[in-house]
Amino acid sequence: MADLQPIETALEALLADVTPLDAERVALSDAAGRVLAEPVTATLDVPPFDNSAMDGYALRAMDAGKRLPVSQRIAAGSTARPLAAGTCARIFTGGQIPPGADCVVMQERVTEENGEALIPADVPEGDNVRLQGRDVRQGDVLLTAGERLEAAALGHLAGQGITEVNVRCRPRVALLSTGDEIVDPGTPLQPGQLYNSNRPMLKRLLETFGAEVVQLVSVPDDYAQTVALLNHAAAEADVVVSTGGVSVGEEDHVKAALASLGQLDMWKLAIRPGKPLALGRLPRDDGSQARFVGLPGNPVSGFVGAWLFLRPLMGALLDCPALAELPCLTATATFATETGPRQHYMRVALRFTPEGIEADAFDDQNSAVLSSCIAADALAVIDPNRQLEKGSPVRCLWLAH
């Protein structure tokens, strides 16, 4: 096992010299999940004027406890007139606070008869008023570069009237499936064949990591065809990902093809699952390079490898700090295990209890048991040559998209 490399060395090799992709301008309506390429500065206060937090009556706090004439009605979207002295205004949620008023009393506390409102005495200044700029001030940095545009961020931008944003181009990924025994769903299985479970799984993971999968290619167990297909994939993609073909079998051609075309940076890692994992680079005609990640063919190894390697690689290409590493938390192990010379990444479900976070490991941690990944919330990291006792603290990498 002396030739096995730790994951830290592999990540360093994978991310060395990675530069963020170019930016493009897209409509805000098409920007969901994209990564900002530059900061956005607010041009408007939010809210843009003082407004009411509820349906009620706007008044001067000094007039609380009196019967006040209702001098105007202010619906959301209308312009308020200055409040006449000794009066109140009927106002609705989002309505503009009239100049001169400094509080709002909710309608349930007010009795209105014959155009007058009986106001309770205990209405403090500022009550139920949302002040101009409470959320955002003009000139504030609204969002920073590297922010991923999810629901709240999109709403934040729309609140400024923004219709277009500069975002990083999506990393283009070619996804190659190797092996004569692997066939697509819908094809009748012959003896010795398996359906391709890695392709839809990895495609979905790559897309959630911000990538665009531009090629889905089946690679036969043939060295010459493997070389040709890798070369074509590198010409079209920023990242080439393969499954299978990186072990030591006579029909495993990917590692040799990669070495002949480009550069093999790393092979065979001290992790479980996922020891036969190849990292390297493929040249393009323009002198640039496509990154190569060769995942093992076992589906759990591919699943774990995607989270450990593809996610941070997409983060580096997108210049997105949130994708750089998985959130880490400490849980209490409800299981016991013992590791050998490789670092173990166990699929666990997390339970949040009043006493703390507990990690439940799936009984069968074999790298072919994909069902263990369906309900997995995290990967429990067990150091090499360790005996973990039940009830011990364990570091968990949260599988957050």
PDB file of N, CA and C in Angstrom, residues 52-132:
ATOM      1  N   SER A  52     -45.922  50.226   5.749  1.00  0.00           N
ATOM      2  CA  SER A  52     -46.587  49.569   6.864  1.00  0.00           C
ATOM      3  C   SER A  52     -46.350  48.061   6.829  1.00  0.00           C
ATOM      4  N   ALA A  53     -46.088  47.501   8.001  1.00  0.00           N
ATOM      5  CA  ALA A  53     -45.878  46.061   8.112  1.00  0.00           C
ATOM      6  C   ALA A  53     -47.186  45.291   8.216  1.00  0.00           C
ATOM      7  N   MET A  54     -48.317  45.995   8.319  1.00  0.00           N
ATOM      8  CA  MET A  54     -49.603  45.306   8.457  1.00  0.00           C
ATOM      9  C   MET A  54     -50.755  46.240   8.129  1.00  0.00           C
ATOM     10  N   ASP A  55     -51.936  45.661   8.034  1.00  0.00           N
ATOM     11  CA  ASP A  55     -53.141  46.469   7.881  1.00  0.00           C
ATOM     12  C   ASP A  55     -53.447  47.155   9.205  1.00  0.00           C
ATOM     13  N   GLY A  56     -53.734  48.462   9.159  1.00  0.00           N
ATOM     14  CA  GLY A  56     -54.032  49.168  10.400  1.00  0.00           C
ATOM     15  C   GLY A  56     -54.238  50.649  10.181  1.00  0.00           C
ATOM     16  N   TYR A  57     -53.712  51.437  11.116  1.00  0.00           N
ATOM     17  CA  TYR A  57     -53.893  52.895  11.093  1.00  0.00           C
ATOM     18  C   TYR A  57     -52.553  53.556  11.381  1.00  0.00           C
ATOM     19  N   ALA A  58     -52.151  54.486  10.519  1.00  0.00           N
ATOM     20  CA  ALA A  58     -50.917  55.237  10.707  1.00  0.00           C
ATOM     21  C   ALA A  58     -51.220  56.530  11.440  1.00  0.00           C
ATOM     22  N   LEU A  59     -50.356  56.874  12.389  1.00  0.00           N
ATOM     23  CA  LEU A  59     -50.596  58.069  13.201  1.00  0.00           C
ATOM     24  C   LEU A  59     -49.294  58.541  13.810  1.00  0.00           C
ATOM     25  N   ARG A  60     -49.382  59.656  14.547  1.00  0.00           N
ATOM     26  CA  ARG A  60     -48.275  60.111  15.377  1.00  0.00           C
ATOM     27  C   ARG A  60     -48.414  59.419  16.734  1.00  0.00           C
ATOM     28  N   ALA A  61     -47.316  58.854  17.237  1.00  0.00           N
ATOM     29  CA  ALA A  61     -47.384  58.135  18.511  1.00  0.00           C
ATOM     30  C   ALA A  61     -47.895  59.041  19.628  1.00  0.00           C
ATOM     31  N   MET A  62     -47.646  60.346  19.542  1.00  0.00           N
ATOM     32  CA  MET A  62     -48.102  61.266  20.578  1.00  0.00           C
ATOM     33  C   MET A  62     -49.631  61.373  20.626  1.00  0.00           C
ATOM     34  N   ASP A  63     -50.311  60.896  19.528  1.00  0.00           N
ATOM     35  CA  ASP A  63     -51.777  60.963  19.504  1.00  0.00           C
ATOM     36  C   ASP A  63     -52.439  59.658  19.936  1.00  0.00           C
ATOM     37  N   ALA A  64     -51.629  58.670  20.356  1.00  0.00           N
ATOM     38  CA  ALA A  64     -52.202  57.398  20.796  1.00  0.00           C
ATOM     39  C   ALA A  64     -53.092  57.612  22.016  1.00  0.00           C
ATOM     40  N   GLY A  65     -54.142  56.788  22.123  1.00  0.00           N
ATOM     41  CA  GLY A  65     -55.082  56.888  23.235  1.00  0.00           C
ATOM     42  C   GLY A  65     -56.216  57.860  22.974  1.00  0.00           C
ATOM     43  N   LYS A  66     -56.326  58.379  21.728  1.00  0.00           N
ATOM     44  CA  LYS A  66     -57.365  59.357  21.395  1.00  0.00           C
ATOM     45  C   LYS A  66     -58.290  58.809  20.305  1.00  0.00           C
ATOM     46  N   ARG A  67     -59.388  59.505  20.105  1.00  0.00           N
ATOM     47  CA  ARG A  67     -60.275  59.232  18.975  1.00  0.00           C
ATOM     48  C   ARG A  67     -59.868  60.197  17.859  1.00  0.00           C
ATOM     49  N   LEU A  68     -59.422  59.630  16.741  1.00  0.00           N
ATOM     50  CA  LEU A  68     -58.849  60.451  15.673  1.00  0.00           C
ATOM     51  C   LEU A  68     -59.665  60.327  14.390  1.00  0.00           C
ATOM     52  N   PRO A  69     -59.891  61.436  13.719  1.00  0.00           N
ATOM     53  CA  PRO A  69     -60.529  61.364  12.396  1.00  0.00           C
ATOM     54  C   PRO A  69     -59.621  60.614  11.409  1.00  0.00           C
ATOM     55  N   VAL A  70     -60.226  59.815  10.556  1.00  0.00           N
ATOM     56  CA  VAL A  70     -59.477  59.117   9.506  1.00  0.00           C
ATOM     57  C   VAL A  70     -59.420  60.045   8.295  1.00  0.00           C
ATOM     58  N   SER A  71     -58.237  60.600   8.028  1.00  0.00           N
ATOM     59  CA  SER A  71     -58.118  61.656   7.033  1.00  0.00           C
ATOM     60  C   SER A  71     -57.761  61.167   5.629  1.00  0.00           C
ATOM     61  N   GLN A  72     -57.281  59.912   5.505  1.00  0.00           N
ATOM     62  CA  GLN A  72     -56.992  59.376   4.172  1.00  0.00           C
ATOM     63  C   GLN A  72     -56.898  57.852   4.233  1.00  0.00           C
ATOM     64  N   ARG A  73     -56.969  57.249   3.061  1.00  0.00           N
ATOM     65  CA  ARG A  73     -56.879  55.797   2.920  1.00  0.00           C
ATOM     66  C   ARG A  73     -55.691  55.490   2.012  1.00  0.00           C
ATOM     67  N   ILE A  74     -54.754  54.657   2.502  1.00  0.00           N
ATOM     68  CA  ILE A  74     -53.505  54.400   1.770  1.00  0.00           C
ATOM     69  C   ILE A  74     -53.390  52.910   1.458  1.00  0.00           C
ATOM     70  N   ALA A  75     -53.626  52.560   0.208  1.00  0.00           N
ATOM     71  CA  ALA A  75     -53.440  51.171  -0.236  1.00  0.00           C
ATOM     72  C   ALA A  75     -52.012  50.999  -0.735  1.00  0.00           C
ATOM     73  N   ALA A  76     -51.545  49.752  -0.763  1.00  0.00           N
ATOM     74  CA  ALA A  76     -50.219  49.481  -1.319  1.00  0.00           C
ATOM     75  C   ALA A  76     -50.178  49.935  -2.768  1.00  0.00           C
ATOM     76  N   GLY A  77     -49.135  50.661  -3.136  1.00  0.00           N
ATOM     77  CA  GLY A  77     -48.987  51.145  -4.500  1.00  0.00           C
ATOM     78  C   GLY A  77     -49.487  52.552  -4.715  1.00  0.00           C
ATOM     79  N   SER A  78     -50.139  53.147  -3.727  1.00  0.00           N
ATOM     80  CA  SER A  78     -50.629  54.524  -3.869  1.00  0.00           C
ATOM     81  C   SER A  78     -49.691  55.483  -3.138  1.00  0.00           C
ATOM     82  N   THR A  79     -49.807  56.753  -3.463  1.00  0.00           N
ATOM     83  CA  THR A  79     -48.946  57.770  -2.851  1.00  0.00           C
ATOM     84  C   THR A  79     -49.667  58.412  -1.674  1.00  0.00           C
ATOM     85  N   ALA A  80     -48.990  58.443  -0.545  1.00  0.00           N
ATOM     86  CA  ALA A  80     -49.595  59.016   0.668  1.00  0.00           C
ATOM     87  C   ALA A  80     -49.423  60.534   0.692  1.00  0.00           C
ATOM     88  N   ARG A  81     -50.452  61.224   1.194  1.00  0.00           N
ATOM     89  CA  ARG A  81     -50.353  62.665   1.424  1.00  0.00           C
ATOM     90  C   ARG A  81     -49.828  62.906   2.840  1.00  0.00           C
ATOM     91  N   PRO A  82     -49.242  64.051   3.104  1.00  0.00           N
ATOM     92  CA  PRO A  82     -48.824  64.351   4.472  1.00  0.00           C
ATOM     93  C   PRO A  82     -50.006  64.206   5.434  1.00  0.00           C
ATOM     94  N   LEU A  83     -49.729  63.667   6.612  1.00  0.00           N
ATOM     95  CA  LEU A  83     -50.786  63.404   7.587  1.00  0.00           C
ATOM     96  C   LEU A  83     -51.190  64.704   8.291  1.00  0.00           C
ATOM     97  N   ALA A  84     -52.472  65.016   8.208  1.00  0.00           N
ATOM     98  CA  ALA A  84     -52.967  66.217   8.893  1.00  0.00           C
ATOM     99  C   ALA A  84     -52.825  66.039  10.391  1.00  0.00           C
ATOM    100  N   ALA A  85     -52.506  67.116  11.094  1.00  0.00           N
ATOM    101  CA  ALA A  85     -52.335  67.062  12.552  1.00  0.00           C
ATOM    102  C   ALA A  85     -53.609  66.579  13.217  1.00  0.00           C
ATOM    103  N   GLY A  86     -53.445  65.732  14.228  1.00  0.00           N
ATOM    104  CA  GLY A  86     -54.583  65.247  15.003  1.00  0.00           C
ATOM    105  C   GLY A  86     -55.449  64.251  14.268  1.00  0.00           C
ATOM    106  N   THR A  87     -54.939  63.633  13.205  1.00  0.00           N
ATOM    107  CA  THR A  87     -55.697  62.624  12.467  1.00  0.00           C
ATOM    108  C   THR A  87     -54.865  61.349  12.335  1.00  0.00           C
ATOM    109  N   CYS A  88     -55.517  60.324  11.783  1.00  0.00           N
ATOM    110  CA  CYS A  88     -54.809  59.083  11.450  1.00  0.00           C
ATOM    111  C   CYS A  88     -55.172  58.706  10.017  1.00  0.00           C
ATOM    112  N   ALA A  89     -54.458  57.749   9.465  1.00  0.00           N
ATOM    113  CA  ALA A  89     -54.710  57.298   8.096  1.00  0.00           C
ATOM    114  C   ALA A  89     -54.973  55.801   8.106  1.00  0.00           C
ATOM    115  N   ARG A  90     -56.039  55.388   7.418  1.00  0.00           N
ATOM    116  CA  ARG A  90     -56.258  53.950   7.216  1.00  0.00           C
ATOM    117  C   ARG A  90     -55.192  53.482   6.236  1.00  0.00           C
ATOM    118  N   ILE A  91     -54.453  52.454   6.609  1.00  0.00           N
ATOM    119  CA  ILE A  91     -53.329  52.006   5.790  1.00  0.00           C
ATOM    120  C   ILE A  91     -53.341  50.487   5.683  1.00  0.00           C
ATOM    121  N   PHE A  92     -52.800  49.993   4.574  1.00  0.00           N
ATOM    122  CA  PHE A  92     -52.766  48.552   4.338  1.00  0.00           C
ATOM    123  C   PHE A  92     -51.313  48.092   4.182  1.00  0.00           C
ATOM    124  N   THR A  93     -51.108  46.795   4.373  1.00  0.00           N
ATOM    125  CA  THR A  93     -49.755  46.237   4.355  1.00  0.00           C
ATOM    126  C   THR A  93     -49.014  46.649   3.087  1.00  0.00           C
ATOM    127  N   GLY A  94     -47.815  47.214   3.264  1.00  0.00           N
ATOM    128  CA  GLY A  94     -47.016  47.689   2.138  1.00  0.00           C
ATOM    129  C   GLY A  94     -47.317  49.102   1.732  1.00  0.00           C
ATOM    130  N   GLY A  95     -48.352  49.697   2.320  1.00  0.00           N
ATOM    131  CA  GLY A  95     -48.697  51.075   1.993  1.00  0.00           C
ATOM    132  C   GLY A  95     -47.643  52.051   2.500  1.00  0.00           C
ATOM    133  N   GLN A  96     -47.479  53.156   1.784  1.00  0.00           N
ATOM    134  CA  GLN A  96     -46.492  54.161   2.143  1.00  0.00           C
ATOM    135  C   GLN A  96     -46.907  54.900   3.416  1.00  0.00           C
ATOM    136  N   ILE A  97     -45.987  55.023   4.369  1.00  0.00           N
ATOM    137  CA  ILE A  97     -46.262  55.768   5.595  1.00  0.00           C
ATOM    138  C   ILE A  97     -46.374  57.251   5.226  1.00  0.00           C
ATOM    139  N   PRO A  98     -47.461  57.900   5.583  1.00  0.00           N
ATOM    140  CA  PRO A  98     -47.596  59.316   5.215  1.00  0.00           C
ATOM    141  C   PRO A  98     -46.617  60.179   5.993  1.00  0.00           C
ATOM    142  N   PRO A  99     -46.047  61.184   5.348  1.00  0.00           N
ATOM    143  CA  PRO A  99     -45.180  62.110   6.080  1.00  0.00           C
ATOM    144  C   PRO A  99     -45.905  62.667   7.300  1.00  0.00           C
ATOM    145  N   GLY A 100     -45.214  62.631   8.423  1.00  0.00           N
ATOM    146  CA  GLY A 100     -45.808  63.092   9.673  1.00  0.00           C
ATOM    147  C   GLY A 100     -46.203  61.952  10.584  1.00  0.00           C
ATOM    148  N   ALA A 101     -46.512  60.770  10.058  1.00  0.00           N
ATOM    149  CA  ALA A 101     -46.841  59.600  10.875  1.00  0.00           C
ATOM    150  C   ALA A 101     -45.543  58.896  11.277  1.00  0.00           C
ATOM    151  N   ASP A 102     -45.554  58.258  12.441  1.00  0.00           N
ATOM    152  CA  ASP A 102     -44.343  57.567  12.896  1.00  0.00           C
ATOM    153  C   ASP A 102     -44.628  56.180  13.474  1.00  0.00           C
ATOM    154  N   CYS A 103     -45.874  55.700  13.350  1.00  0.00           N
ATOM    155  CA  CYS A 103     -46.194  54.364  13.840  1.00  0.00           C
ATOM    156  C   CYS A 103     -47.477  53.882  13.181  1.00  0.00           C
ATOM    157  N   VAL A 104     -47.714  52.573  13.302  1.00  0.00           N
ATOM    158  CA  VAL A 104     -48.940  51.953  12.792  1.00  0.00           C
ATOM    159  C   VAL A 104     -49.484  51.041  13.869  1.00  0.00           C
ATOM    160  N   VAL A 105     -50.775  51.146  14.135  1.00  0.00           N
ATOM    161  CA  VAL A 105     -51.415  50.229  15.077  1.00  0.00           C
ATOM    162  C   VAL A 105     -52.255  49.253  14.252  1.00  0.00           C
ATOM    163  N   MET A 106     -52.175  47.980  14.583  1.00  0.00           N
ATOM    164  CA  MET A 106     -52.901  46.974  13.811  1.00  0.00           C
ATOM    165  C   MET A 106     -54.402  47.169  13.934  1.00  0.00           C
ATOM    166  N   GLN A 107     -55.128  46.824  12.845  1.00  0.00           N
ATOM    167  CA  GLN A 107     -56.558  47.105  12.792  1.00  0.00           C
ATOM    168  C   GLN A 107     -57.351  46.374  13.869  1.00  0.00           C
ATOM    169  N   GLU A 108     -56.846  45.214  14.323  1.00  0.00           N
ATOM    170  CA  GLU A 108     -57.584  44.454  15.331  1.00  0.00           C
ATOM    171  C   GLU A 108     -57.667  45.186  16.670  1.00  0.00           C
ATOM    172  N   ARG A 109     -56.827  46.181  16.882  1.00  0.00           N
ATOM    173  CA  ARG A 109     -56.822  46.908  18.145  1.00  0.00           C
ATOM    174  C   ARG A 109     -57.586  48.225  18.063  1.00  0.00           C
ATOM    175  N   VAL A 110     -58.172  48.496  16.898  1.00  0.00           N
ATOM    176  CA  VAL A 110     -58.813  49.790  16.669  1.00  0.00           C
ATOM    177  C   VAL A 110     -60.309  49.596  16.409  1.00  0.00           C
ATOM    178  N   THR A 111     -61.129  50.490  16.977  1.00  0.00           N
ATOM    179  CA  THR A 111     -62.559  50.540  16.666  1.00  0.00           C
ATOM    180  C   THR A 111     -62.824  51.801  15.855  1.00  0.00           C
ATOM    181  N   GLU A 112     -63.391  51.627  14.653  1.00  0.00           N
ATOM    182  CA  GLU A 112     -63.684  52.774  13.791  1.00  0.00           C
ATOM    183  C   GLU A 112     -65.189  52.938  13.663  1.00  0.00           C
ATOM    184  N   GLU A 113     -65.659  54.150  13.941  1.00  0.00           N
ATOM    185  CA  GLU A 113     -67.077  54.480  13.817  1.00  0.00           C
ATOM    186  C   GLU A 113     -67.217  55.895  13.289  1.00  0.00           C
ATOM    187  N   ASN A 114     -68.101  56.046  12.299  1.00  0.00           N
ATOM    188  CA  ASN A 114     -68.441  57.372  11.770  1.00  0.00           C
ATOM    189  C   ASN A 114     -67.198  58.175  11.351  1.00  0.00           C
ATOM    190  N   GLY A 115     -66.250  57.470  10.727  1.00  0.00           N
ATOM    191  CA  GLY A 115     -65.082  58.159  10.199  1.00  0.00           C
ATOM    192  C   GLY A 115     -64.042  58.499  11.235  1.00  0.00           C
ATOM    193  N   GLU A 116     -64.202  57.972  12.463  1.00  0.00           N
ATOM    194  CA  GLU A 116     -63.200  58.208  13.503  1.00  0.00           C
ATOM    195  C   GLU A 116     -62.712  56.863  14.037  1.00  0.00           C
ATOM    196  N   ALA A 117     -61.423  56.839  14.455  1.00  0.00           N
ATOM    197  CA  ALA A 117     -60.816  55.614  14.963  1.00  0.00           C
ATOM    198  C   ALA A 117     -60.410  55.830  16.407  1.00  0.00           C
ATOM    199  N   LEU A 118     -60.840  54.895  17.287  1.00  0.00           N
ATOM    200  CA  LEU A 118     -60.420  54.930  18.685  1.00  0.00           C
ATOM    201  C   LEU A 118     -59.103  54.168  18.802  1.00  0.00           C
ATOM    202  N   ILE A 119     -58.026  54.908  19.074  1.00  0.00           N
ATOM    203  CA  ILE A 119     -56.671  54.353  19.085  1.00  0.00           C
ATOM    204  C   ILE A 119     -56.299  53.953  20.513  1.00  0.00           C
ATOM    205  N   PRO A 120     -55.740  52.743  20.727  1.00  0.00           N
ATOM    206  CA  PRO A 120     -55.289  52.372  22.075  1.00  0.00           C
ATOM    207  C   PRO A 120     -54.125  53.262  22.511  1.00  0.00           C
ATOM    208  N   ALA A 121     -53.857  53.262  23.795  1.00  0.00           N
ATOM    209  CA  ALA A 121     -52.864  54.187  24.344  1.00  0.00           C
ATOM    210  C   ALA A 121     -51.424  53.720  24.152  1.00  0.00           C
ATOM    211  N   ASP A 122     -51.217  52.405  24.142  1.00  0.00           N
ATOM    212  CA  ASP A 122     -49.837  51.888  24.145  1.00  0.00           C
ATOM    213  C   ASP A 122     -49.334  51.599  22.730  1.00  0.00           C
ATOM    214  N   VAL A 123     -49.113  52.664  21.951  1.00  0.00           N
ATOM    215  CA  VAL A 123     -48.571  52.516  20.591  1.00  0.00           C
ATOM    216  C   VAL A 123     -47.249  53.268  20.539  1.00  0.00           C
ATOM    217  N   PRO A 124     -46.130  52.573  20.583  1.00  0.00           N
ATOM    218  CA  PRO A 124     -44.829  53.257  20.604  1.00  0.00           C
ATOM    219  C   PRO A 124     -44.433  53.786  19.227  1.00  0.00           C
ATOM    220  N   GLU A 125     -43.586  54.770  19.210  1.00  0.00           N
ATOM    221  CA  GLU A 125     -43.055  55.312  17.979  1.00  0.00           C
ATOM    222  C   GLU A 125     -42.289  54.220  17.217  1.00  0.00           C
ATOM    223  N   GLY A 126     -42.489  54.146  15.914  1.00  0.00           N
ATOM    224  CA  GLY A 126     -41.807  53.157  15.081  1.00  0.00           C
ATOM    225  C   GLY A 126     -42.497  51.815  14.999  1.00  0.00           C
ATOM    226  N   ASP A 127     -43.591  51.644  15.759  1.00  0.00           N
ATOM    227  CA  ASP A 127     -44.256  50.348  15.787  1.00  0.00           C
ATOM    228  C   ASP A 127     -44.835  50.003  14.417  1.00  0.00           C
ATOM    229  N   ASN A 128     -44.531  48.811  13.937  1.00  0.00           N
ATOM    230  CA  ASN A 128     -45.069  48.259  12.677  1.00  0.00           C
ATOM    231  C   ASN A 128     -44.721  49.099  11.450  1.00  0.00           C
ATOM    232  N   VAL A 129     -43.603  49.813  11.522  1.00  0.00           N
ATOM    233  CA  VAL A 129     -43.121  50.587  10.380  1.00  0.00           C
ATOM    234  C   VAL A 129     -41.842  49.935   9.851  1.00  0.00           C
ATOM    235  N   ARG A 130     -41.855  49.615   8.560  1.00  0.00           N
ATOM    236  CA  ARG A 130     -40.643  49.107   7.905  1.00  0.00           C
ATOM    237  C   ARG A 130     -39.942  50.298   7.272  1.00  0.00           C
ATOM    238  N   LEU A 131     -38.800  50.668   7.834  1.00  0.00           N
ATOM    239  CA  LEU A 131     -38.111  51.883   7.411  1.00  0.00           C
ATOM    240  C   LEU A 131     -37.426  51.704   6.071  1.00  0.00           C
ATOM    241  N   GLN A 132     -37.362  52.785   5.309  1.00  0.00           N
ATOM    242  CA  GLN A 132     -36.654  52.791   4.032  1.00  0.00           C
ATOM    243  C   GLN A 132     -35.221  52.317   4.230  1.00  0.00           C
TER     244      GLN A 132
END
